[in-house]
Every structure is written in structure tokens, then in C-alpha cells.
GROMACS .gro file of C-alpha atoms in nm:
model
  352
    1UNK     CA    1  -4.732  -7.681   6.617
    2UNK     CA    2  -4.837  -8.017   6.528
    3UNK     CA    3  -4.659  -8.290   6.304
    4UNK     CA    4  -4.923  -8.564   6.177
    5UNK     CA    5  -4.666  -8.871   6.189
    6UNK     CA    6  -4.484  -8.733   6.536
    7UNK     CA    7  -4.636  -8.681   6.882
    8UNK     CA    8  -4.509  -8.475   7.128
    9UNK     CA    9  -4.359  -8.243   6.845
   10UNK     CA   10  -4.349  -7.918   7.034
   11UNK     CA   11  -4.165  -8.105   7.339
   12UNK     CA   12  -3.905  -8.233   7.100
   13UNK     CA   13  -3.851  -7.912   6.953
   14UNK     CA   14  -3.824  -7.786   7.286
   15UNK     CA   15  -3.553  -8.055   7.359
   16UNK     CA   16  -3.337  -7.996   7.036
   17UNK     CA   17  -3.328  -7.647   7.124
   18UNK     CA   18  -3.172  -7.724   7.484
   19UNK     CA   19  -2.933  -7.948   7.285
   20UNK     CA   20  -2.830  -7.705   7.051
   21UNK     CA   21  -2.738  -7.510   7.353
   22UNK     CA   22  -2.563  -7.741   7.581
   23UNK     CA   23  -2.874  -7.716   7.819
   24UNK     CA   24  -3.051  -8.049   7.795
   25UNK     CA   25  -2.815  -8.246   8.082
   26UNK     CA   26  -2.904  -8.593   7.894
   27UNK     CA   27  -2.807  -8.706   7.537
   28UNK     CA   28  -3.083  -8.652   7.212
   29UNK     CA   29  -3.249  -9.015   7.180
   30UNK     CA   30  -3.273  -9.060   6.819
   31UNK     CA   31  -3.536  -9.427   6.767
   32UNK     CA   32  -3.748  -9.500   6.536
   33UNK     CA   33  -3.913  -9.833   6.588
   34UNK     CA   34  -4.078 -10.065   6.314
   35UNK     CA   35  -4.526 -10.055   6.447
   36UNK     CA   36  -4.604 -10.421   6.469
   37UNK     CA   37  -4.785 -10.622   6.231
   38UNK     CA   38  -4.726 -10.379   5.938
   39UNK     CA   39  -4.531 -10.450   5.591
   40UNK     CA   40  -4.255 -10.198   5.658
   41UNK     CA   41  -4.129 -10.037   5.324
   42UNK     CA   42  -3.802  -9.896   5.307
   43UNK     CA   43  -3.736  -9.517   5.286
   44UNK     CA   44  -3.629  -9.399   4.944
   45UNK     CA   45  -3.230  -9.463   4.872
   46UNK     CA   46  -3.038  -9.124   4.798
   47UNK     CA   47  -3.101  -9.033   4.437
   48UNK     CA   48  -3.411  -9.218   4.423
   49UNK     CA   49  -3.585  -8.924   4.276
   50UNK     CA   50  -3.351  -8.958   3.927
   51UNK     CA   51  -3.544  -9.275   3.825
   52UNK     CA   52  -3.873  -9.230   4.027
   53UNK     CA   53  -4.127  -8.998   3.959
   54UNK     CA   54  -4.139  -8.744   4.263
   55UNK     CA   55  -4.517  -8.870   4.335
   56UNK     CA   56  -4.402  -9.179   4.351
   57UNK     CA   57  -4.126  -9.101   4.564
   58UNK     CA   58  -4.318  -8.882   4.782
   59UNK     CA   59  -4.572  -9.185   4.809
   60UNK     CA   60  -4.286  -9.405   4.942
   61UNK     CA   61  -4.179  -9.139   5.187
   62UNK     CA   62  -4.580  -9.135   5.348
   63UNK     CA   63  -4.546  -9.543   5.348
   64UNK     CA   64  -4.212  -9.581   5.535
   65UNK     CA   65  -4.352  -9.296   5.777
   66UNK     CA   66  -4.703  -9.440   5.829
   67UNK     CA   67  -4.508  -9.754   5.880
   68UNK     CA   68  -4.258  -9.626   6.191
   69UNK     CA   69  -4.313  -9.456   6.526
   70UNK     CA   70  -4.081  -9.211   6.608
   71UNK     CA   71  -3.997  -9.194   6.982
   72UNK     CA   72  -3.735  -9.009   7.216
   73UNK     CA   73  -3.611  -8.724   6.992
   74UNK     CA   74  -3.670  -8.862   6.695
   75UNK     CA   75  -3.827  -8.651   6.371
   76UNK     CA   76  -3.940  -8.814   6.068
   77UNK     CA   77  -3.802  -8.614   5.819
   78UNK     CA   78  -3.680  -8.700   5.433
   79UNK     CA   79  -3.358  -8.534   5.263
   80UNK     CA   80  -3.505  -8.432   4.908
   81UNK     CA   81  -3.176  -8.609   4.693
   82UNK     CA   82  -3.058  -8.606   4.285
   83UNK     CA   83  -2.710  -8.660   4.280
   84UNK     CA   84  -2.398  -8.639   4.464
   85UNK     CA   85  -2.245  -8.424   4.251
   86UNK     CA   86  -2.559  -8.207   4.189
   87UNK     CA   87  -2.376  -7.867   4.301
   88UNK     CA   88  -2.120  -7.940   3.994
   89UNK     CA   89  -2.461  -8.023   3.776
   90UNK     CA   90  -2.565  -7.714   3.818
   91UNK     CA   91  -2.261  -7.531   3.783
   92UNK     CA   92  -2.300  -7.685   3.432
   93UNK     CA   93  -2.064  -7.980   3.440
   94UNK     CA   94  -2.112  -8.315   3.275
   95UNK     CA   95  -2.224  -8.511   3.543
   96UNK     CA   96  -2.239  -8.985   3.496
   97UNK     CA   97  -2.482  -9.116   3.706
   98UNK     CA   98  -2.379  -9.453   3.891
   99UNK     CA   99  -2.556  -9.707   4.051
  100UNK     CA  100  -2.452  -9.759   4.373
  101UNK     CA  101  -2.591 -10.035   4.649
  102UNK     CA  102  -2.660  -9.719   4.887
  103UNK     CA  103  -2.819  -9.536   4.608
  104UNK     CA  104  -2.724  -9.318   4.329
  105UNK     CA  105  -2.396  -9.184   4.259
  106UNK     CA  106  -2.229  -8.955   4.009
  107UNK     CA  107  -1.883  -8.942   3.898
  108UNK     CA  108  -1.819  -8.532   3.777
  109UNK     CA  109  -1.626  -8.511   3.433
  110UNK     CA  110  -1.395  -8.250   3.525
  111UNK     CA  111  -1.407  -7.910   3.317
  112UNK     CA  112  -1.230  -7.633   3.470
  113UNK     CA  113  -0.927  -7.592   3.228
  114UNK     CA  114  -0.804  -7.222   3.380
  115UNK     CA  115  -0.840  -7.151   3.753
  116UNK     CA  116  -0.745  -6.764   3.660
  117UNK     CA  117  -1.042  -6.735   3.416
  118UNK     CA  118  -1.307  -6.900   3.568
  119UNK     CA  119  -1.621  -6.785   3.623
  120UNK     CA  120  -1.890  -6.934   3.839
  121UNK     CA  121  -2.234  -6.917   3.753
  122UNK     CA  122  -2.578  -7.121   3.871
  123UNK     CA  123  -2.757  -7.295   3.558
  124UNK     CA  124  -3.100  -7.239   3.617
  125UNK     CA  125  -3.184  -7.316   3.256
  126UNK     CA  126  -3.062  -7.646   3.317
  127UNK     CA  127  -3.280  -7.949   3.380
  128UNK     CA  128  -3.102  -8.021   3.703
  129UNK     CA  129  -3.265  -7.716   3.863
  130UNK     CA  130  -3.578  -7.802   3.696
  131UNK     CA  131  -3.555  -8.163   3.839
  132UNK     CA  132  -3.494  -8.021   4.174
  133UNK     CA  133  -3.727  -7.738   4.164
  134UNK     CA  134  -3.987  -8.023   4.102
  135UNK     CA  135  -3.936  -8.274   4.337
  136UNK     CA  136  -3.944  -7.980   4.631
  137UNK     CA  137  -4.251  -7.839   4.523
  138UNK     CA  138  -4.400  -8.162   4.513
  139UNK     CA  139  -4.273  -8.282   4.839
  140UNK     CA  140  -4.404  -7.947   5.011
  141UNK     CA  141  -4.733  -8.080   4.792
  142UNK     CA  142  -4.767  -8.394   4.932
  143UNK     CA  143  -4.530  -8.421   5.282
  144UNK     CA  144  -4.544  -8.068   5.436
  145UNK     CA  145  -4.712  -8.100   5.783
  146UNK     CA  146  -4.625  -8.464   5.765
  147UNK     CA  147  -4.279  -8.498   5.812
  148UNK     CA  148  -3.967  -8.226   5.828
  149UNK     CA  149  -3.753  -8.158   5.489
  150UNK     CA  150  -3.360  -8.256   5.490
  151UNK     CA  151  -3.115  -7.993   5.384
  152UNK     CA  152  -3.050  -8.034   5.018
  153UNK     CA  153  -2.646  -8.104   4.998
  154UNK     CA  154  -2.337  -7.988   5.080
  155UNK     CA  155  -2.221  -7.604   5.023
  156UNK     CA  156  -1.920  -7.494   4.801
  157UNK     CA  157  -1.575  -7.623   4.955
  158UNK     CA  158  -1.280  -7.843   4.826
  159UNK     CA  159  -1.501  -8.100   4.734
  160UNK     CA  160  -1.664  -7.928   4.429
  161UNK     CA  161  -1.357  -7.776   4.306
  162UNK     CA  162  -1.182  -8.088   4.317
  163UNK     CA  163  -1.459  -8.238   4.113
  164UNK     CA  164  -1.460  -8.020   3.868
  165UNK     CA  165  -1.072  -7.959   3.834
  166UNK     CA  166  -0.972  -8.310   3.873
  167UNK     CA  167  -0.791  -8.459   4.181
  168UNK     CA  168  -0.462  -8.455   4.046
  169UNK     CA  169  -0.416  -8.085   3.885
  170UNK     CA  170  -0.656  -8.005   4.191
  171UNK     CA  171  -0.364  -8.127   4.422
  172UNK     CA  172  -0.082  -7.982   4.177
  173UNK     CA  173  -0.286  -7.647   4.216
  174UNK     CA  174  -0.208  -7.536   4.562
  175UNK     CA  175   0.174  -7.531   4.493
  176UNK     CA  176   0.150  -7.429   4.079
  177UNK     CA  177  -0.129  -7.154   4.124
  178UNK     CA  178  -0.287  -7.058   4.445
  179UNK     CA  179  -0.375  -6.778   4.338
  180UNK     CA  180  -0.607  -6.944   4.072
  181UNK     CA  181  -0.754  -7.161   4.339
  182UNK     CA  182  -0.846  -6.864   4.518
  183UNK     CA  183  -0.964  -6.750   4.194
  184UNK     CA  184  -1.229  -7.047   4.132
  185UNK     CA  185  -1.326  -7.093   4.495
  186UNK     CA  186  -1.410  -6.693   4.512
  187UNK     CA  187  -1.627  -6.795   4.208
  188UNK     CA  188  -1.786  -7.089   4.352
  189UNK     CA  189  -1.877  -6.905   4.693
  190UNK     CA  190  -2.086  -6.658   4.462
  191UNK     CA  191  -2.259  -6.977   4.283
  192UNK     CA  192  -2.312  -7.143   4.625
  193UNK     CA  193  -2.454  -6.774   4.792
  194UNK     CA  194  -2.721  -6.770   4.528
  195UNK     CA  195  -2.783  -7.097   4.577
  196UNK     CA  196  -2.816  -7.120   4.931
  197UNK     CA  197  -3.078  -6.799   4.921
  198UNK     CA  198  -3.312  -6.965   4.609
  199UNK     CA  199  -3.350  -7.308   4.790
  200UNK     CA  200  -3.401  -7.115   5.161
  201UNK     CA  201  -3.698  -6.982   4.980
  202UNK     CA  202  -3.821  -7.251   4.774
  203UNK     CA  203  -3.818  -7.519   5.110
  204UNK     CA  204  -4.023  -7.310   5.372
  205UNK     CA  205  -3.793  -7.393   5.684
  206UNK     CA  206  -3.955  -7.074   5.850
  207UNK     CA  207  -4.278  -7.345   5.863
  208UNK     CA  208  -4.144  -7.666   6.027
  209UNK     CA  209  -3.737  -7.625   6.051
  210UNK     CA  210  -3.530  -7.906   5.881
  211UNK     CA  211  -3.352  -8.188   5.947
  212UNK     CA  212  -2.984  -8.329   5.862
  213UNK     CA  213  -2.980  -8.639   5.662
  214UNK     CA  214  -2.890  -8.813   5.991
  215UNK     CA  215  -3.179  -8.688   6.165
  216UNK     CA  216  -3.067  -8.320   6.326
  217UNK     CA  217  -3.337  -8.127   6.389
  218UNK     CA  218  -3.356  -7.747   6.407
  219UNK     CA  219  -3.600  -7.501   6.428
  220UNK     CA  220  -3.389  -7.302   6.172
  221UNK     CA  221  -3.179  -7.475   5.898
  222UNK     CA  222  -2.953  -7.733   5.971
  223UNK     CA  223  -2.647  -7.835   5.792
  224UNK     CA  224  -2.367  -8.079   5.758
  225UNK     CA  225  -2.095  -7.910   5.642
  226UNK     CA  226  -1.770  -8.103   5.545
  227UNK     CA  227  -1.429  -8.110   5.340
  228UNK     CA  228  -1.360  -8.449   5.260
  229UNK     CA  229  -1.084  -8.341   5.028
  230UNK     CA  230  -0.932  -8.175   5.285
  231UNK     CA  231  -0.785  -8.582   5.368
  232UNK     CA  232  -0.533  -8.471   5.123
  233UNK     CA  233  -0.357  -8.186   5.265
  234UNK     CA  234  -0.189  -8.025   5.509
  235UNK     CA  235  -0.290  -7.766   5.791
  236UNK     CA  236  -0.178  -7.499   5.630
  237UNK     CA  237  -0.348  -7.526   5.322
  238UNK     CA  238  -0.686  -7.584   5.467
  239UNK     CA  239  -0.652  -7.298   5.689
  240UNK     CA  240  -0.593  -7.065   5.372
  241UNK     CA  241  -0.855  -7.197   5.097
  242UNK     CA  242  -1.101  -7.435   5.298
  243UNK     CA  243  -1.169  -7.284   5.656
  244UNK     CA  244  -1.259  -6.937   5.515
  245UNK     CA  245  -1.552  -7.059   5.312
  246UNK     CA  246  -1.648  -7.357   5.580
  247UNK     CA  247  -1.719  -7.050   5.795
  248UNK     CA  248  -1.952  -6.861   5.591
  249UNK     CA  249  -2.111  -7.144   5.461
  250UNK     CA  250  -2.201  -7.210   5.821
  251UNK     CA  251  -2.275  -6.856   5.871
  252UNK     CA  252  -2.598  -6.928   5.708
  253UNK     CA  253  -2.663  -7.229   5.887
  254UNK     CA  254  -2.859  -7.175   6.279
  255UNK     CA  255  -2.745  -7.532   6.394
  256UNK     CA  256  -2.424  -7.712   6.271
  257UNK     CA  257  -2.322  -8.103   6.247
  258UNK     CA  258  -1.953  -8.141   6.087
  259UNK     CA  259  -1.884  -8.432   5.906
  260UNK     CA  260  -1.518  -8.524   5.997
  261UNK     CA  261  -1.438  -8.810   5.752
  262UNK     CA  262  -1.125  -9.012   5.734
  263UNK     CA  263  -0.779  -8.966   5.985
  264UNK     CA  264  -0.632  -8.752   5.723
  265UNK     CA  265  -0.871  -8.549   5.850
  266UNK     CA  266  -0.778  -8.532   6.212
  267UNK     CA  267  -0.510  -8.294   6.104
  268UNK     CA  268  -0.762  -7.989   6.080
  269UNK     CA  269  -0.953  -8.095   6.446
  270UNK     CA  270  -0.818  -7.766   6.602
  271UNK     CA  271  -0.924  -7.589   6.300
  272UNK     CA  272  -1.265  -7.736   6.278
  273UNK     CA  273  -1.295  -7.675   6.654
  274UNK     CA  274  -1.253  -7.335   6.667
  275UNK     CA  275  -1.546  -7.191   6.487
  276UNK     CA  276  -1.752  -7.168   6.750
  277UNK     CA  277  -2.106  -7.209   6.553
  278UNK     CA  278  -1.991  -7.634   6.497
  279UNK     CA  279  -2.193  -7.792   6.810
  280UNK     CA  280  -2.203  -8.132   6.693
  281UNK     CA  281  -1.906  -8.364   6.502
  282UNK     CA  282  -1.966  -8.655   6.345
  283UNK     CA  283  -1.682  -8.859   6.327
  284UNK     CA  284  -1.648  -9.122   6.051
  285UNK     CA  285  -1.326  -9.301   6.041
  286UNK     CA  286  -1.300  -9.448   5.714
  287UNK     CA  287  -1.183  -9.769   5.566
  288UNK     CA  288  -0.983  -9.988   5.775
  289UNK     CA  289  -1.033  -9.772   6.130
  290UNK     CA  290  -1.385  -9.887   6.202
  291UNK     CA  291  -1.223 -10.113   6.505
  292UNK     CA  292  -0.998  -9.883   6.666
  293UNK     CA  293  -1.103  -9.722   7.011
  294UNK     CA  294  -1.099  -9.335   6.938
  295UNK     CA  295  -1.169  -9.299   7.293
  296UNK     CA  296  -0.922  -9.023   7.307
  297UNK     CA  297  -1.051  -8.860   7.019
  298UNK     CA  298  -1.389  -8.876   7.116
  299UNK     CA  299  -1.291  -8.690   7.481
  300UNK     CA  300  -1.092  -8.428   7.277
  301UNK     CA  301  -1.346  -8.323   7.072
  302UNK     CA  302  -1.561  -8.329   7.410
  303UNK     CA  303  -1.327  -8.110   7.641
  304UNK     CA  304  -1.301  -7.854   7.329
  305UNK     CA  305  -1.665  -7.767   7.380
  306UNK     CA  306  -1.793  -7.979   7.104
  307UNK     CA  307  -2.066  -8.229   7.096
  308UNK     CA  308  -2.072  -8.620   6.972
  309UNK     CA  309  -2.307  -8.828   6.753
  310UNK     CA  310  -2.279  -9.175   6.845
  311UNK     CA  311  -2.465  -9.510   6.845
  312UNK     CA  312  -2.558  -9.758   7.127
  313UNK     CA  313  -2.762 -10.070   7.175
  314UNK     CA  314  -2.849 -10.050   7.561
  315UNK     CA  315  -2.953  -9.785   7.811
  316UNK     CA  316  -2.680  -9.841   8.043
  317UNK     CA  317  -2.376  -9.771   7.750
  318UNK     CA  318  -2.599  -9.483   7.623
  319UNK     CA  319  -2.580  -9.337   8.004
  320UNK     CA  320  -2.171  -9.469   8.046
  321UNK     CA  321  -2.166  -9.261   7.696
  322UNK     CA  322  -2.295  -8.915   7.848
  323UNK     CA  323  -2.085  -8.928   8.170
  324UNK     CA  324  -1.787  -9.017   7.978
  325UNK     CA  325  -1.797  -8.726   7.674
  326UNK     CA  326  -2.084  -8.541   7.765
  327UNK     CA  327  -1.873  -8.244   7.933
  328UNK     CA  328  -2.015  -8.028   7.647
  329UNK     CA  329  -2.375  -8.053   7.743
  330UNK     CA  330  -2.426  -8.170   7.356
  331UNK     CA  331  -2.479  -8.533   7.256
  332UNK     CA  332  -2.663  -8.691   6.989
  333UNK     CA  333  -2.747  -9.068   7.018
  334UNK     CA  334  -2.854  -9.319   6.716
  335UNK     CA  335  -3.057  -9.593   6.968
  336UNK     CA  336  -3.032  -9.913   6.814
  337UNK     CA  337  -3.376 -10.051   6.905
  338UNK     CA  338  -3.611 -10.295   6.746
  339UNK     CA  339  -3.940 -10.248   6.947
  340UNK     CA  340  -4.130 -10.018   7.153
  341UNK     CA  341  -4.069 -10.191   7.507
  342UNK     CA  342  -3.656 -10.117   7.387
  343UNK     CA  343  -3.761  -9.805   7.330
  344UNK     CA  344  -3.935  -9.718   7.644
  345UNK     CA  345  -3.627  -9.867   7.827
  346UNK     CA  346  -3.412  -9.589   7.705
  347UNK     CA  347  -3.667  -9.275   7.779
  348UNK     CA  348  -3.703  -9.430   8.143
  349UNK     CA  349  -3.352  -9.430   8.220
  350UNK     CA  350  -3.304  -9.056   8.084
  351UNK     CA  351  -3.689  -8.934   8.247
  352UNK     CA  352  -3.770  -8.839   7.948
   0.00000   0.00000   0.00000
């Protein structure tokens, strides 16, 4: 199979599939370096395609790749975006869009009044369905054969119902009526189900696999499933309403990347860690961490079978790296490089 703006494609397919299953013996080399002598446009921001015509966007997408060569592992790919909070959109919440440095983001006005009542259902009348409907079509139009599609966003989990509940009765909820949050995330799982089998169809994965937003690739569909509101609470309570419907949102998934965010977090490691489909975790420690040495953590998550995705500058940490956490045979590294000869440096101390 052939990918216009990546050479070697079937190799690195070959390669992600040894990753995926421990069998590689080096870390994934994730660069993509700047070609000389070019204007080099940025990629689209998330939520671009809000504002920006989906030609346009898809325009800018064929620039920045045009503009890059992708070496080691690497696979240009684009995550089609809307809105952070586009799973609440389409559950037919109120969603206000904010501008945001990093792109667009959305604050959710919450609407669930009745956990015990609620019924979950996906708009597709709405225009947020026709928005997104749009800009895939037009990106399989214009990008397919070109460069891989992202996964669209996030799956039904605390985050939504949090969103659309409110943080604080969402909090209050767990002691006041489980039952109801049962209740709505029962009815969310259906929304998200539906969901999940419309937009399998409508992206084609079967063609070219997908890719996370952080570059994952998989023959299959690849996700990055997470519970970032899970920060908030105990062990216990993410065991009973957020683990159950983490696992068969994975389910559907053929090659996982968890998105561990924040060391309230760290609470639910074992948890996370023992559904066996998670290969990869991403850990993100939050505000205020960044400088710590989560050494320990990072061998943890290694000797419980689990893969890392890190970053390094140099060949020689990026081999120190593997022999330190690679015991799972799964390793995913972001290669800080600026040129090709960097580049090069890397694949020649890994034989690639």
C-alpha cells in the first residue's frame, strides 16, 4: 500500500504492528523534520474547522504535509476536530465556543436536571453532525491516500457526564444517587455505541488505518481513551462507574494509548493496568509536576506490562530510555529533531 507524502509506508506499518505487540526490540521513532528551503505552514490548530471552511482546512493540511518529511516511524496523519465538547453537542447540549491559544475550546452548559430520567440520544438533526459529517467527507475528498485520518474524540466516560451534569452535583452524585449515575452513564454508553459504529463507517479505517492525535498508528482504529474526571475521586468509585465503560469503549478499539492526566490520577494505575488491551500510557502530569522525576512511575507502569510515550533530544537518551523502561517490548518516542542529518542519527543507532 502506498502513502503519497510517506515512504517506506508498508515497512512502518510493519513496525507499528511489532510495537503493538511487544515484538519490535527498539522504541517507535516518531520525527518529522521541516524539508529545507520551504515556507513551512503550520498544521491546523484543534477546532480549526469551526471557523475555516473544510477546503480550506483540508488545503492547509496538504501544505504542512508537502512541507515535512516524515522519517523513522513517523505517519502524517490529521485528527478531523470541532469542539472539545462535541460528544455533549451532539447529545444536544448548549455548547460556548472559546478561543483558546492551542485552538478552540468549548465550555458545556450543563443540562441534565434528573439522572433517574434521563435518556440519551444522538442528534443527528443537529448541525453538529452535519458539520462533522462534512468536514470527513471532504477530508476523505481531498486527503485520503495522502495522509492517515485521526480518531475523532474521546468515547462516553466521566468526562461527558460531568459536563453535562455540572462538576459539583456531578461530585454530590456518587454519594446522593448512584443509582442515577448509573442511570445516565447506561444512557450515554448507548449514545456513544451508535456513535462509535456511524463514524467507523463514515472514516474508511478498513483503507489506510488511523492515527491518535499524537501520532499512533494502527492498521485498525486507534484510540486514546481517558477519564480526566476521574482526578476527583477515589478507587472505589472509578472501579464501579468509570472502568466498566473504559473497557468497552476500548473493546472497539484494535490498538490502545491511555491518557493518564494529573496525580489524582495515579490512584486508578492498577486499575488502568489491568485491562490488558491498554499497550501504551501516556503520562501527563499536570500543573506544577512537570519537574519532578517520575522515574519510578515510569518503571511501574513498565514492569506491569505496559508501554511508555516519551520525548528525547539525542540518540544516546533515546537508547538509555529503552534499556531503562523498555521491559515491555512497547515504547513510543517523540524525537526532538530539527533536520534530516538529526534524523538519520537516530535510525542509525536503532538499524533502522
Amino acid at each position: 500500500m502506498e502513502l503519497e507524502f510517506r515512504k517506506n509506508f508498508d515497512k512502518v506499518r510493519k513496525n507499528w504492528q511489532l510495537m503493538w505487540a511487544g515484538k519490535l526490540n527498539r522504541p517507535i521513532l516518531l520525527m518529522t523534520v521541516p524539508k529545507p528551503n520551504m515556507t513551512i505552514p503550520r498544521k491546523p490548530k484543534w477546532g480549526a474547522a469551526v471557523s475555516t471552511p473544510a477546503e480550506e482546512l483540508c488545503d492547509q493540511v496538504l501544505r504542512w504535509a508537502e512541507a515535512h518529511e516524515f522519517m523513522g516511524d513517523a505517519v502524517p496523519s490529521y485528527t478531523p476536530s470541532l469542539i472539545i465538547g462535541i460528544y455533549e453537542a451532539l447529545m444536544g447540549a448548549e455548547v460556548k465556543l472559546v478561543q483558546e491559544s492551542w485552538g478552540m475550546d468549548s465550555k458545556v452548559v450543563p443540562c441534565i436536571d434528573d439522572l433517574n430520567s434521563f435518556e440519551g440520544r444522538l442528534h443527528k438533526e443537529s448541525e453538529w453532525w452535519e458539520k462533522w459529517v462534512s468536514l470527513v467527507e471532504t477530508m476523505k475528498r481531498k486527503l485520503a491516500g495522502k495522509i492517515v485520518f485521526g480518531e475523532g474524540f474521546p468515547g462516553s466516560n466521566l468526562d461527558q457526564l460531568s459536563s453535562l451534569r455540572g462538576p459539583e452535583n456531578f461530585m454530590m452524585d456518587f454519594y446522593d444517587n448512584p443509582e442515577g449515575v448509573h442511570n445516565a452513564m447506561r444512557e450515554m454508553q448507548k449514545v456513544f455505541d451508535e456513535f462509535h459504529r456511524e463514524n467507523t463507517k463514515l472514516m474508511e479505517y478498513d483503507k489506510y488505518g488511523s492515527a491518535t492525535r499524537h501520532g499512533f498508528y494502527s492498521d485498525g482504529i486507534a484510540g486514546v481513551p481517558q477519564s480526566d474526571a476521574a482526578f476527583s475521586i477515589g478507587k472505589e468509585h472509578f472501579d464501579e462507574f468509570a472502568l466498566p465503560h473504559l473497557k468497552r469503549e476500548i473493546s472497539r478499539l484494535d490498538a490502545v494509548e491511555y491518557h493518564l492526566d494529573g496525580t489524582g490520577n495515579l490512584t486508578h494505575l492498577d486499575s488502568i493496568c489491568d485491562v490488558n488491551k491498554i499497550a501504551v500510557v501516556q503520562w501527563v502530569p499536570g500543573t506544577g509536576n512537570e519537574g519532578r522525576d517520575w522515574s519510578e512511575l515510569y518503571q511501574e507502569i513498565s514492569s506491569r506490562g505496559k508501554g511508555l510515550f516519551l520525548g528525547t533530544a539525542t540518540p544516546e537518551s533515546a537508547a538509555e530510555l529503552w534499556e531503562r523502561y523498555g521491559e515491555s517490548g512497547r515504547m513510543v518516542l517523540s524525537c526532538y529533531v530539527k533536520t534530516k542529518a538529526e534524523a538519520e542519527n537516530f535510525l542509525k543507532k536503532f538499524s533502522w
